[in-house]
Coordinates of C-alpha atoms in Angstrom, one line a residue:
Chain A
X765 CA 49.3 12.3 -46.1
X766 CA 50.6 9.1 -44.4
X767 CA 49.3 9.0 -41.1
X768 CA 45.4 9.6 -42.1
X769 CA 44.8 5.8 -42.0
X770 CA 43.7 5.5 -38.7
X771 CA 41.7 8.5 -38.7
X772 CA 39.8 8.2 -41.7
X773 CA 37.5 5.7 -40.5
X774 CA 37.6 6.8 -36.8
X775 CA 34.5 8.8 -35.9
X776 CA 35.0 12.6 -35.1
X777 CA 34.4 14.2 -31.7
X778 CA 30.8 15.2 -31.8
X779 CA 31.8 18.9 -30.3
X780 CA 30.1 20.8 -33.2
X781 CA 27.1 18.4 -33.8
X782 CA 25.5 19.2 -30.5
X783 CA 25.6 23.1 -31.1
X784 CA 24.3 22.9 -34.8
X785 CA 20.8 23.4 -35.1
X786 CA 18.6 20.6 -36.5
X787 CA 17.1 22.5 -39.4
X788 CA 20.6 23.1 -40.7
X789 CA 21.4 19.4 -40.7
X790 CA 18.4 18.5 -42.3
X791 CA 19.2 20.8 -45.3
X792 CA 22.6 19.4 -45.5
X793 CA 21.3 15.9 -45.6
X794 CA 18.3 17.0 -47.9
X795 CA 21.1 18.3 -50.5
X796 CA 23.4 15.4 -49.9
X797 CA 20.5 12.9 -50.7
X798 CA 19.7 14.7 -53.9
X799 CA 23.3 14.7 -55.0
X800 CA 23.6 11.1 -54.2
X801 CA 20.4 10.5 -56.4
X802 CA 21.8 12.6 -59.2
X803 CA 25.1 10.4 -59.1
X804 CA 23.5 7.3 -59.2
X805 CA 20.5 7.8 -61.5
X806 CA 22.6 7.1 -64.6
X807 CA 23.7 3.8 -63.3
X808 CA 20.4 2.9 -62.0
X809 CA 18.8 4.0 -65.4
X810 CA 21.4 1.6 -67.3
X811 CA 20.5 -1.3 -65.0
X812 CA 16.9 -0.5 -65.5
X813 CA 17.1 -0.3 -69.3
X814 CA 18.9 -3.6 -69.3
X815 CA 15.8 -5.4 -68.0
X816 CA 13.1 -3.8 -69.8
X817 CA 11.3 -4.8 -72.8
X818 CA 13.0 -3.3 -75.8
X819 CA 10.1 -0.9 -77.0
X820 CA 10.3 0.6 -73.5
X821 CA 14.0 1.9 -73.2
X822 CA 13.7 5.2 -74.6
X823 CA 10.2 5.9 -74.0
X824 CA 10.8 6.4 -70.2
X825 CA 13.0 8.2 -67.8
X826 CA 11.9 6.3 -64.9
X827 CA 13.8 3.7 -63.1
X828 CA 11.0 1.2 -62.6
X829 CA 10.4 -1.1 -65.6
X830 CA 6.9 -2.1 -66.6
X831 CA 7.8 -5.6 -66.3
X832 CA 11.1 -7.6 -65.9
X833 CA 12.4 -8.8 -69.1
X834 CA 15.6 -10.7 -69.4
X835 CA 15.7 -11.4 -72.9
X836 CA 18.3 -8.7 -73.7
X837 CA 20.7 -10.6 -71.6
X838 CA 20.3 -13.7 -73.6
X839 CA 20.5 -11.5 -76.8
X840 CA 23.5 -9.8 -75.8
X841 CA 25.5 -12.7 -74.6
X842 CA 25.6 -14.3 -77.9
X843 CA 25.2 -11.2 -80.1
X844 CA 28.8 -11.3 -81.5
X845 CA 30.4 -14.3 -83.3
X846 CA 32.4 -15.1 -80.0
X847 CA 30.1 -15.4 -77.0
X848 CA 30.4 -12.9 -73.8
X849 CA 31.5 -16.0 -71.8
X850 CA 34.4 -16.2 -73.6
X851 CA 35.6 -12.5 -73.0
X852 CA 34.8 -12.8 -69.4
X853 CA 37.0 -15.8 -69.0
X854 CA 39.8 -13.8 -70.8
X855 CA 39.6 -11.0 -68.7
X856 CA 39.1 -13.1 -65.6
X857 CA 42.7 -14.9 -66.5
X858 CA 44.4 -11.7 -67.4
X859 CA 43.2 -9.8 -64.3
X860 CA 44.2 -13.1 -61.8
X861 CA 47.5 -13.4 -63.6
X862 CA 48.4 -9.4 -63.1
X863 CA 47.0 -9.6 -59.4
X864 CA 49.5 -12.2 -58.8
X865 CA 52.4 -10.6 -60.3
X866 CA 51.9 -7.3 -58.6
X867 CA 51.6 -8.7 -55.3
X868 CA 54.6 -10.7 -55.6
X869 CA 56.9 -8.2 -57.3
X870 CA 55.8 -5.3 -56.0
X871 CA 56.2 -6.6 -52.2
X872 CA 59.6 -7.9 -52.9
X873 CA 60.9 -4.6 -54.5
X874 CA 58.9 -2.6 -51.5
X875 CA 60.7 -4.5 -48.9
X876 CA 63.9 -3.9 -50.0
X877 CA 63.5 -0.3 -50.3
X878 CA 61.6 -0.1 -46.8
X879 CA 63.8 -2.6 -44.7
X880 CA 67.1 -3.6 -46.6
X881 CA 70.4 -1.7 -46.4
X882 CA 72.3 -1.6 -49.6
X883 CA 74.3 0.9 -51.4
X884 CA 72.6 3.0 -53.8
X885 CA 69.1 2.2 -52.1
X886 CA 68.3 6.1 -52.1
X887 CA 69.1 6.3 -55.6
X888 CA 66.9 3.6 -56.8
X889 CA 64.2 4.7 -54.7
X890 CA 64.2 8.2 -56.3
X891 CA 64.2 6.4 -59.8
X892 CA 61.4 4.4 -58.7
X893 CA 59.5 7.3 -57.6
X894 CA 60.4 9.2 -60.9
X895 CA 58.9 6.4 -63.1
X896 CA 55.4 7.3 -61.3
X897 CA 55.3 10.5 -63.1
X898 CA 56.2 9.4 -66.5
X899 CA 53.4 9.0 -69.1
X900 CA 53.5 5.3 -70.2
X901 CA 53.2 6.7 -73.8
X902 CA 56.9 7.1 -73.8
X903 CA 57.7 3.4 -73.6
X904 CA 54.8 2.4 -75.5
X905 CA 56.1 2.1 -79.0
X906 CA 59.3 0.3 -78.4
X907 CA 57.6 -2.1 -76.0
X908 CA 55.4 -2.9 -78.7
X909 CA 57.8 -3.4 -81.2
X910 CA 59.8 -5.5 -78.6
X911 CA 56.7 -7.7 -77.9
X912 CA 55.9 -7.9 -81.6
X913 CA 59.5 -9.4 -82.0
X914 CA 59.1 -11.6 -79.3
X915 CA 55.9 -12.8 -80.9
X916 CA 53.9 -12.1 -78.0
X917 CA 51.3 -9.9 -79.9
X918 CA 48.1 -11.3 -79.9
X919 CA 48.7 -13.4 -76.5
X920 CA 48.3 -11.9 -72.9
X921 CA 52.0 -12.0 -72.2
X922 CA 52.5 -8.2 -73.0
X923 CA 49.7 -7.6 -70.5
X924 CA 50.9 -9.9 -67.7
X925 CA 54.7 -10.3 -67.8
X926 CA 55.7 -6.7 -67.3
X927 CA 53.7 -6.8 -63.9
X928 CA 56.0 -9.7 -62.7
X929 CA 58.8 -7.1 -63.2
X930 CA 57.1 -4.7 -60.7
X931 CA 56.2 -2.3 -63.8
X932 CA 53.3 -0.9 -61.5
X933 CA 55.2 1.6 -59.5
X934 CA 52.5 2.8 -57.6
X935 CA 51.8 -0.5 -55.7
X936 CA 55.5 -0.4 -54.8
X937 CA 54.8 3.0 -53.3
X938 CA 52.0 1.9 -51.5
X939 CA 53.8 -1.1 -49.8
X940 CA 56.7 0.9 -48.9
X941 CA 54.4 3.3 -47.1
X942 CA 52.9 0.5 -45.1
X943 CA 55.9 -1.6 -44.3
X944 CA 57.5 1.7 -43.0
X945 CA 54.8 1.5 -40.3
X946 CA 55.5 -2.0 -39.0
X947 CA 57.6 -1.7 -35.9
X948 CA 61.4 -2.4 -36.9
X949 CA 62.0 -4.2 -33.6
X950 CA 60.4 -7.3 -35.3
X951 CA 62.7 -7.6 -37.8
X952 CA 65.7 -6.7 -35.8
X953 CA 64.7 -9.4 -33.4
X954 CA 64.5 -11.7 -36.1
X955 CA 68.0 -10.9 -37.4
X956 CA 69.6 -11.4 -33.9
X957 CA 68.2 -14.8 -34.0
X958 CA 69.9 -15.6 -37.7
X959 CA 67.3 -15.0 -39.7
X960 CA 67.8 -14.3 -43.3
X961 CA 66.2 -11.6 -45.1
X962 CA 64.1 -13.9 -47.0
X963 CA 62.6 -15.7 -44.0
X964 CA 61.9 -12.1 -42.5
X965 CA 59.9 -11.1 -45.4
X966 CA 58.1 -14.3 -45.7
X967 CA 57.4 -15.3 -42.1
X968 CA 57.1 -11.5 -40.7
X969 CA 56.4 -8.9 -43.3
X970 CA 53.8 -10.5 -45.5
X971 CA 51.5 -11.9 -42.8
X972 CA 51.5 -8.3 -41.1
X973 CA 50.9 -6.8 -44.4
X974 CA 47.7 -8.3 -45.3
X975 CA 45.8 -5.2 -45.4
X976 CA 48.0 -3.5 -47.8
X977 CA 48.4 -6.6 -50.2
X978 CA 44.6 -6.9 -50.0
X979 CA 44.3 -3.2 -51.3
X980 CA 46.8 -3.7 -54.0
X981 CA 45.3 -7.0 -55.4
X982 CA 41.9 -5.2 -55.5
X983 CA 42.9 -2.2 -57.3
X984 CA 45.0 -4.3 -59.6
X985 CA 42.1 -6.3 -60.2
X986 CA 39.7 -3.4 -61.0
X987 CA 42.1 -1.5 -63.2
X988 CA 42.9 -4.5 -65.0
X989 CA 39.3 -5.4 -65.7
X990 CA 38.8 -2.1 -66.6
X991 CA 41.8 -1.5 -68.8
X992 CA 40.9 -0.7 -72.5
X993 CA 44.1 0.6 -74.2
X994 CA 46.3 -2.4 -73.5
X995 CA 43.9 -5.1 -74.9
X996 CA 43.0 -2.7 -77.7
X997 CA 46.8 -2.7 -78.9
X998 CA 48.1 -6.1 -78.0
X999 CA 44.9 -8.3 -78.7
X1000 CA 43.5 -8.4 -82.2
X1001 CA 41.9 -11.9 -82.7
X1002 CA 38.3 -11.9 -81.2
X1003 CA 39.0 -15.2 -79.4
X1004 CA 41.3 -13.5 -77.3
X1005 CA 39.3 -10.2 -76.7
X1006 CA 38.8 -8.9 -73.0
X1007 CA 35.2 -7.8 -72.1
X1008 CA 36.2 -4.1 -72.7
X1009 CA 37.2 -5.0 -76.1
X1010 CA 34.1 -7.1 -76.5
X1011 CA 31.9 -4.3 -75.4
X1012 CA 33.3 -2.1 -77.9
X1013 CA 33.0 -4.5 -80.7
X1014 CA 29.5 -4.9 -79.8
X1015 CA 28.8 -0.9 -79.9
X1016 CA 30.4 -0.8 -83.5
X1017 CA 29.0 -4.2 -85.0
X1018 CA 25.4 -4.5 -86.6
X1019 CA 24.0 -5.2 -83.3
X1020 CA 24.4 -1.5 -82.2
X1021 CA 20.7 -0.9 -82.7
X1022 CA 20.4 -3.6 -79.9
X1023 CA 20.6 -1.1 -77.0
X1024 CA 18.8 -3.6 -74.7
X1025 CA 21.5 -6.2 -75.2
X1026 CA 24.4 -3.4 -75.1
X1027 CA 23.3 -2.2 -71.7
X1028 CA 22.7 -5.9 -70.3
X1029 CA 26.3 -6.7 -71.3
X1030 CA 27.5 -3.2 -69.8
X1031 CA 25.7 -4.0 -66.7
X1032 CA 27.7 -7.4 -66.3
X1033 CA 31.0 -5.8 -67.0
X1034 CA 30.4 -3.7 -64.0
X1035 CA 29.2 -6.3 -61.7
X1036 CA 32.5 -7.9 -60.6
X1037 CA 33.9 -4.2 -59.7
X1038 CA 30.5 -3.4 -58.0
X1039 CA 31.1 -6.6 -55.8
X1040 CA 34.6 -5.6 -54.7
X1041 CA 33.4 -2.0 -53.8
X1042 CA 30.4 -3.5 -51.7
X1043 CA 32.8 -6.0 -49.8
X1044 CA 36.0 -4.0 -49.5
X1045 CA 35.0 -0.4 -49.8
X1046 CA 36.8 0.6 -46.7
X1047 CA 40.2 -1.1 -47.9
X1048 CA 39.8 1.1 -51.0
X1049 CA 38.9 4.4 -49.5
X1050 CA 41.9 3.8 -46.9
X1051 CA 44.1 3.0 -49.7
X1052 CA 43.3 6.2 -51.5
X1053 CA 43.3 8.3 -48.3
X1054 CA 46.8 7.1 -47.5
X1055 CA 48.6 7.5 -50.6
X1056 CA 46.5 10.2 -52.5
X1057 CA 45.3 8.3 -55.4
X1058 CA 44.4 9.3 -58.9
X1059 CA 41.2 7.3 -59.8
Chain B
X808 CA 116.5 -17.0 -29.9
X809 CA 115.7 -19.2 -33.2
X810 CA 115.7 -17.9 -36.4
X811 CA 112.1 -18.8 -36.5
X812 CA 111.2 -16.5 -33.6
X813 CA 112.6 -13.4 -35.7
X814 CA 110.3 -14.0 -38.6
X815 CA 107.0 -11.9 -38.6
X816 CA 104.3 -13.7 -37.4
X817 CA 102.4 -16.1 -39.9
X818 CA 105.0 -15.0 -42.5
X819 CA 102.9 -14.5 -45.7
X820 CA 103.9 -12.3 -48.6
X821 CA 102.7 -8.7 -49.0
X822 CA 100.7 -9.5 -52.0
X823 CA 99.0 -12.5 -50.2
X824 CA 98.2 -10.2 -47.2
X825 CA 96.7 -7.5 -49.7
X826 CA 95.0 -9.9 -51.5
X827 CA 93.4 -11.5 -48.5
X828 CA 92.3 -8.0 -47.3
X829 CA 90.7 -7.4 -50.7
X830 CA 88.9 -10.4 -50.9
X831 CA 87.4 -10.0 -47.3
X832 CA 86.3 -6.6 -48.4
X833 CA 84.8 -7.9 -51.4
X834 CA 82.9 -10.6 -49.3
X835 CA 81.8 -7.7 -47.0
X836 CA 80.4 -5.5 -49.8
X837 CA 78.6 -8.8 -51.1
X838 CA 77.2 -9.7 -47.8
X839 CA 76.0 -6.3 -47.1
X840 CA 74.5 -5.4 -50.7
X841 CA 73.5 -9.0 -52.1
X842 CA 70.1 -9.2 -50.2
X843 CA 69.1 -6.0 -51.2
X844 CA 69.7 -6.4 -54.9
X845 CA 68.4 -9.6 -55.1
X846 CA 65.1 -8.5 -53.8
X847 CA 65.2 -5.5 -56.4
X848 CA 66.1 -7.9 -59.2
X849 CA 62.8 -8.2 -60.8
X850 CA 62.1 -4.1 -60.6
X851 CA 65.4 -3.7 -62.0
X852 CA 65.2 -6.0 -64.8
X853 CA 61.7 -4.2 -65.4
X854 CA 63.2 -0.7 -65.2
X855 CA 66.1 -1.5 -67.6
X856 CA 64.1 -3.7 -70.0
X857 CA 60.6 -2.1 -70.2
X858 CA 61.2 1.4 -68.9
X859 CA 64.7 3.2 -69.5
X860 CA 65.5 1.2 -72.5
X861 CA 62.1 1.9 -74.5
X862 CA 62.5 5.2 -73.2
X863 CA 65.8 5.9 -74.9
X864 CA 64.9 4.0 -78.0
X865 CA 61.5 6.1 -78.4
X866 CA 63.8 9.3 -78.1
X867 CA 65.7 8.1 -81.1
X868 CA 62.8 7.1 -83.0
X869 CA 61.2 10.2 -82.7
X870 CA 64.0 11.7 -84.9
X871 CA 63.3 9.0 -87.6
X872 CA 60.6 7.8 -89.9
X873 CA 59.4 4.5 -88.8
X874 CA 56.7 2.3 -90.2
X875 CA 57.7 -1.0 -88.7
X876 CA 58.2 -2.5 -91.9
X877 CA 61.5 -0.9 -93.0
X878 CA 64.3 -0.1 -90.4
X879 CA 64.0 3.5 -89.1
X880 CA 65.4 6.4 -91.3
X881 CA 67.1 9.4 -89.9
X882 CA 65.1 12.7 -90.4
X883 CA 66.5 14.8 -87.7
X884 CA 64.3 17.5 -86.3
X885 CA 61.6 16.9 -89.1
X886 CA 58.9 15.3 -86.8
X887 CA 59.3 18.1 -84.1
X888 CA 59.3 20.6 -87.0
X889 CA 56.3 19.2 -88.4
X890 CA 54.5 19.2 -85.0
X891 CA 55.2 22.6 -84.3
X892 CA 54.3 24.3 -87.6
X893 CA 52.5 22.0 -90.0
X894 CA 50.0 19.9 -88.3
X895 CA 46.6 21.3 -87.9
X896 CA 45.7 18.0 -86.2
X897 CA 48.3 18.2 -83.5
X898 CA 46.7 21.9 -82.9
X899 CA 43.4 20.4 -82.7
X900 CA 44.1 17.8 -80.3
X901 CA 46.1 20.2 -77.9
X902 CA 43.2 22.6 -78.1
X903 CA 40.7 19.7 -77.2
X904 CA 43.0 18.3 -74.2
X905 CA 43.6 21.9 -73.0
X906 CA 39.9 22.5 -73.0
X907 CA 39.3 19.6 -71.2
X908 CA 42.1 20.1 -68.5
X909 CA 41.0 23.9 -68.1
X910 CA 37.2 22.9 -67.3
X911 CA 37.4 19.3 -66.0
X912 CA 39.9 19.9 -63.3
X913 CA 38.7 23.1 -61.4
X914 CA 35.2 21.8 -61.4
X915 CA 36.0 18.3 -60.5
X916 CA 38.1 19.8 -57.4
X917 CA 35.5 22.2 -56.4
X918 CA 32.8 19.7 -56.4
X919 CA 35.1 17.2 -54.4
X920 CA 35.8 20.1 -51.7
X921 CA 32.2 21.1 -51.3
X922 CA 31.1 17.5 -50.8
X923 CA 34.1 16.7 -48.6
X924 CA 33.1 19.7 -46.3
X925 CA 29.5 18.8 -46.2
X926 CA 30.5 15.3 -45.3
X927 CA 33.0 16.4 -42.6
X928 CA 30.3 17.7 -40.1
X929 CA 30.1 14.5 -38.2
X930 CA 26.7 13.8 -40.3
X931 CA 25.1 10.2 -39.6
X932 CA 25.5 7.8 -42.6
X933 CA 28.6 9.6 -43.7
X934 CA 30.1 6.1 -44.8
X935 CA 27.1 5.7 -47.0
X936 CA 27.3 8.9 -48.7
X937 CA 30.9 8.5 -49.0
X938 CA 30.6 5.1 -50.8
X939 CA 27.9 6.5 -53.1
X940 CA 29.9 9.3 -54.1
X941 CA 33.1 7.4 -54.7
X942 CA 31.3 4.5 -56.7
X943 CA 31.4 6.4 -60.3
X944 CA 35.2 7.1 -59.7
X945 CA 35.7 3.2 -59.2
X946 CA 33.6 2.4 -62.3
X947 CA 34.7 5.4 -64.3
X948 CA 37.3 4.0 -66.5
X949 CA 35.4 1.2 -68.1
X950 CA 33.9 1.1 -71.6
X951 CA 30.5 0.4 -69.9
X952 CA 30.4 3.8 -68.6
X953 CA 31.5 5.7 -71.8
X954 CA 28.8 3.6 -73.5
X955 CA 26.1 4.8 -70.9
X956 CA 27.7 8.4 -71.5
X957 CA 27.2 8.3 -75.1
X958 CA 23.3 7.2 -74.7
X959 CA 22.7 10.0 -71.8
X960 CA 23.9 12.8 -74.2
X961 CA 22.6 11.7 -77.6
X962 CA 19.8 13.6 -79.4
X963 CA 16.9 11.0 -78.0
X964 CA 18.9 10.3 -74.8
X965 CA 18.0 10.8 -71.0
X966 CA 19.6 14.5 -70.7
X967 CA 17.4 15.9 -73.7
X968 CA 14.2 13.6 -72.2
X969 CA 14.8 15.6 -68.8
X970 CA 15.1 18.9 -70.2
X971 CA 12.0 18.5 -72.6
X972 CA 10.2 18.2 -69.2
X973 CA 11.1 21.9 -68.7
X974 CA 10.2 22.6 -72.5
X975 CA 13.7 23.0 -73.4
X976 CA 14.8 21.1 -76.6
X977 CA 18.6 20.0 -76.1
X978 CA 21.0 19.7 -78.8
X979 CA 22.5 16.4 -80.0
X980 CA 25.4 17.0 -77.7
X981 CA 27.7 14.2 -78.7
X982 CA 27.6 14.8 -82.3
X983 CA 27.6 18.6 -82.0
X984 CA 31.3 19.7 -82.4
X985 CA 30.8 22.8 -79.9
X986 CA 29.3 20.5 -77.3
X987 CA 31.0 17.2 -77.4
X988 CA 34.0 18.1 -75.5
X989 CA 31.7 19.3 -72.5
X990 CA 30.0 15.8 -72.4
X991 CA 33.4 14.4 -71.4
X992 CA 34.1 17.0 -69.1
X993 CA 30.9 16.2 -67.4
X994 CA 31.9 12.8 -67.1
X995 CA 35.3 13.6 -65.7
X996 CA 33.5 15.6 -63.1
X997 CA 30.8 13.0 -62.3
X998 CA 34.1 11.2 -61.2
X999 CA 35.0 13.4 -58.4
X1000 CA 35.2 10.6 -55.6
X1001 CA 38.8 9.8 -55.3
X1002 CA 39.8 13.8 -54.9
X1003 CA 36.8 13.9 -52.4
X1004 CA 38.4 11.2 -50.2
X1005 CA 41.7 12.9 -50.1
X1006 CA 40.1 16.3 -49.1
X1007 CA 38.1 14.4 -46.3
X1008 CA 41.4 12.8 -44.9
X1009 CA 42.9 16.2 -45.2
X1010 CA 40.1 18.0 -43.5
X1011 CA 40.4 15.6 -40.7
X1012 CA 43.9 16.5 -40.0
X1013 CA 42.5 20.2 -39.2
X1014 CA 42.1 20.6 -35.3
X1015 CA 38.5 21.0 -34.4
X1016 CA 39.4 23.8 -31.7
X1017 CA 40.9 25.8 -34.2
X1018 CA 37.5 26.6 -35.5
X1019 CA 36.1 26.7 -32.1
X1020 CA 38.4 29.5 -31.1
X1021 CA 37.5 31.3 -34.2
X1022 CA 33.7 30.7 -33.5
X1023 CA 34.3 32.4 -30.1
X1024 CA 36.1 35.5 -31.6
X1025 CA 32.9 35.7 -33.6
X1026 CA 34.5 34.9 -37.1
X1027 CA 31.6 33.9 -39.6
X1028 CA 31.6 30.5 -41.2
X1029 CA 32.8 32.0 -44.5
X1030 CA 35.8 33.8 -42.6
X1031 CA 36.6 30.3 -40.9
X1032 CA 36.7 28.5 -44.3
X1033 CA 38.7 31.5 -45.7
X1034 CA 41.2 31.7 -43.1
X1035 CA 41.6 28.4 -41.8
X1036 CA 40.3 25.7 -43.9
X1037 CA 41.7 27.0 -47.2
X1038 CA 45.0 27.5 -46.0
X1039 CA 45.8 24.4 -44.0
X1040 CA 44.0 22.5 -47.1
X1041 CA 46.4 23.9 -49.7
X1042 CA 48.9 21.0 -49.6
X1043 CA 46.2 18.6 -50.1
X1044 CA 44.5 21.0 -53.0
X1045 CA 48.0 21.0 -54.7
X1046 CA 48.3 17.5 -54.8
X1047 CA 44.9 16.8 -56.1
X1048 CA 45.4 19.6 -58.6
X1049 CA 48.8 18.2 -60.0
X1050 CA 47.6 14.4 -59.9
X1051 CA 44.1 15.2 -61.6
X1052 CA 45.6 17.4 -64.1
X1053 CA 48.2 14.8 -65.2
X1054 CA 45.7 12.1 -65.3
X1055 CA 43.4 14.7 -67.6
X1056 CA 46.3 15.1 -69.9
X1057 CA 46.4 11.3 -70.4
X1058 CA 42.6 10.7 -70.7
X1059 CA 41.8 8.4 -73.4
X1060 CA 38.6 5.6 -73.3
X1061 CA 35.8 7.8 -73.2
X1062 CA 36.7 9.7 -76.1
X1063 CA 37.6 6.8 -78.1
X1064 CA 34.2 5.0 -77.3
X1065 CA 32.1 8.1 -77.5
X1066 CA 33.9 9.2 -81.1
X1067 CA 34.2 5.7 -82.2
X1068 CA 37.6 5.9 -82.4
X1069 CA 37.9 9.1 -84.7
X1070 CA 38.0 11.9 -82.2
X1071 CA 35.3 13.4 -84.1
X1072 CA 32.9 15.4 -84.9
X1073 CA 35.5 17.4 -86.5
X1074 CA 38.2 16.7 -84.0
X1075 CA 36.1 18.2 -81.2
X1076 CA 37.1 15.3 -79.2
X1077 CA 40.4 14.5 -80.5
X1078 CA 42.3 13.9 -77.3
X1079 CA 46.0 14.1 -77.2
X1080 CA 46.3 10.2 -76.4
X1081 CA 43.6 9.5 -79.0
X1082 CA 45.7 11.3 -81.9
X1083 CA 49.0 9.5 -80.6
X1084 CA 47.2 6.1 -80.8
X1085 CA 45.9 7.1 -84.4
X1086 CA 49.4 8.0 -85.7
X1087 CA 51.2 4.8 -84.1
X1088 CA 48.6 2.1 -84.4
X1089 CA 46.1 3.4 -87.2
X1090 CA 48.9 4.9 -89.7
X1091 CA 52.0 3.2 -88.5
X1092 CA 53.8 6.5 -88.2
X1093 CA 55.8 5.3 -85.3
X1094 CA 58.7 7.9 -85.5
X1095 CA 55.9 10.7 -85.7
X1096 CA 53.9 9.1 -82.8
X1097 CA 57.3 8.9 -80.9
X1098 CA 57.6 12.6 -81.0
X1099 CA 54.3 13.1 -80.1
X1100 CA 54.9 11.0 -76.9
X1101 CA 58.0 13.2 -76.1
X1102 CA 56.2 16.4 -76.6
X1103 CA 53.5 15.1 -74.0
X1104 CA 56.0 14.3 -71.6
X1105 CA 57.7 17.6 -72.0
X1106 CA 54.2 19.4 -71.6
X1107 CA 53.5 17.3 -68.4
X1108 CA 57.3 18.1 -66.9
X1109 CA 56.8 21.8 -67.5
X1110 CA 53.5 22.0 -66.1
X1111 CA 54.7 19.9 -62.9
X1112 CA 57.6 22.0 -62.6
X1113 CA 55.7 25.1 -62.8
X1114 CA 53.2 23.9 -60.0
X1115 CA 56.1 23.1 -57.7
X1116 CA 57.8 26.6 -58.5
X1117 CA 54.7 28.5 -57.9
X1118 CA 53.3 26.2 -55.0
X1119 CA 55.6 28.1 -52.5
X1120 CA 53.7 31.2 -52.9
X1121 CA 50.3 29.6 -52.0
X1122 CA 50.9 26.3 -50.4
X1123 CA 51.5 26.2 -46.8
X1124 CA 53.2 23.5 -45.3
X1125 CA 53.1 23.7 -41.3
X1126 CA 56.4 22.3 -39.8

């Protein structure tokens, strides 16, 4: 599964298209279009429900609202004691810090595994791959006790600091795969010229690895942005809530009858993810295809 | 010849000589290994401090009673015995989770493979389709999607509105204990995008001329699928199946949101991780929750080991 990067986006030779009859192609297209609509329908319905007048939300299954009414957004934004602006800001801060931590710490680790020779390298590499398989529930409770003792509960530190210690083994693995594909002659030549390992990492490896760093950054951002479990455990003061927690509070609060506001805020939480998807889908899809990813 | 000439060159004592050699060896060891370990340092600190250490502590805690207020009290195997023999909620959670795994994984993979094969015919607009099918996977983990799902399958939701067009009166899916888990299965299947992309990458590895040769020999499309596509894809199928199964065991957010954190109605959506969360952070039975966590690890480990052991009978790695 490692050599697929190049071919994922490459066009196939059209050897079999020429031989296929037109009707067969049309049938496949028709099926795929129907399937696409079915897949997107719930999402489109949610977006359209968020801009409808309140009385129209459940009375129609069509996607086209009779009139555009943005009052749901205004109501939803201030529907809780703390405004959604605050939740967005909190989510943004955590996500940006996690991205920074992952890119720095995982690239350092991956460089050591991919390029440096040291006693015990294969042993540690096997251990690192092993941590990919272990469900985090095993470390959850002692970690919680540890962060509680440190006085970190109800701050963003438990969600951010581990990332600076390369706790996301998945990204280490992704970067090792990429670093191994960079020609060894480059760092060997630099080594001959008396470059230190640090300089090679900084001046050669990182600049040549921008695609994989970007992929790791984008996935980090999206997963952190969507993360519910971590904030649920560590953040209990509404002022520190992320948007996921804010949205869940909105569902449970008395404003649960405010469906318009709920769909409006739900739509807003998906906007950043959708933006990344729109602009970087090739990177994301290649990232998945090369490593075989879970989500 | 003077005396000085008869003394060994650079006369130093044996001890000093050996000391110098040892020092040289140390320096060489240091020079060879220090850069690697310095680069590895953050990860090593994280591994010992946040993974290995906590894992061992939670193993210890699983043999104790621990409520975070008093220090842990050793109870031996009591937690495990209670889980195995006297905990109806554990059985319910196991039931729900296995149902979820058994239904969601095969359907998800089947969809992923079918769509990947449809997309692998060199169609125009491939990238657009691929993007559309992948989008739900990317958005899937969020609370917003779980909220949307809850509404779709509500008694006055979109699904029942669609059914009523055909004169069918649908049940209240999410609040009916017989159906609620299947709304979560549907949510999982809706997110077939990631395995689909991996299947697409796998399908592209299959040489086109194999199909052409089979066509010339008069093999039907179905026979080509059965004799070429399936065997050559087995490594990818295996990979997807293992990853998706482990993920399904760990599912949490949708069940939490759809059931309001309860796992209801009547424990019908009590995913294993949701039960673990309730025990740890609802009832503060940290020792018991640690035992639950270790049982989850053992289940996943057994499943993974079993997969790898049986894989040699059906997974073909061409060398």
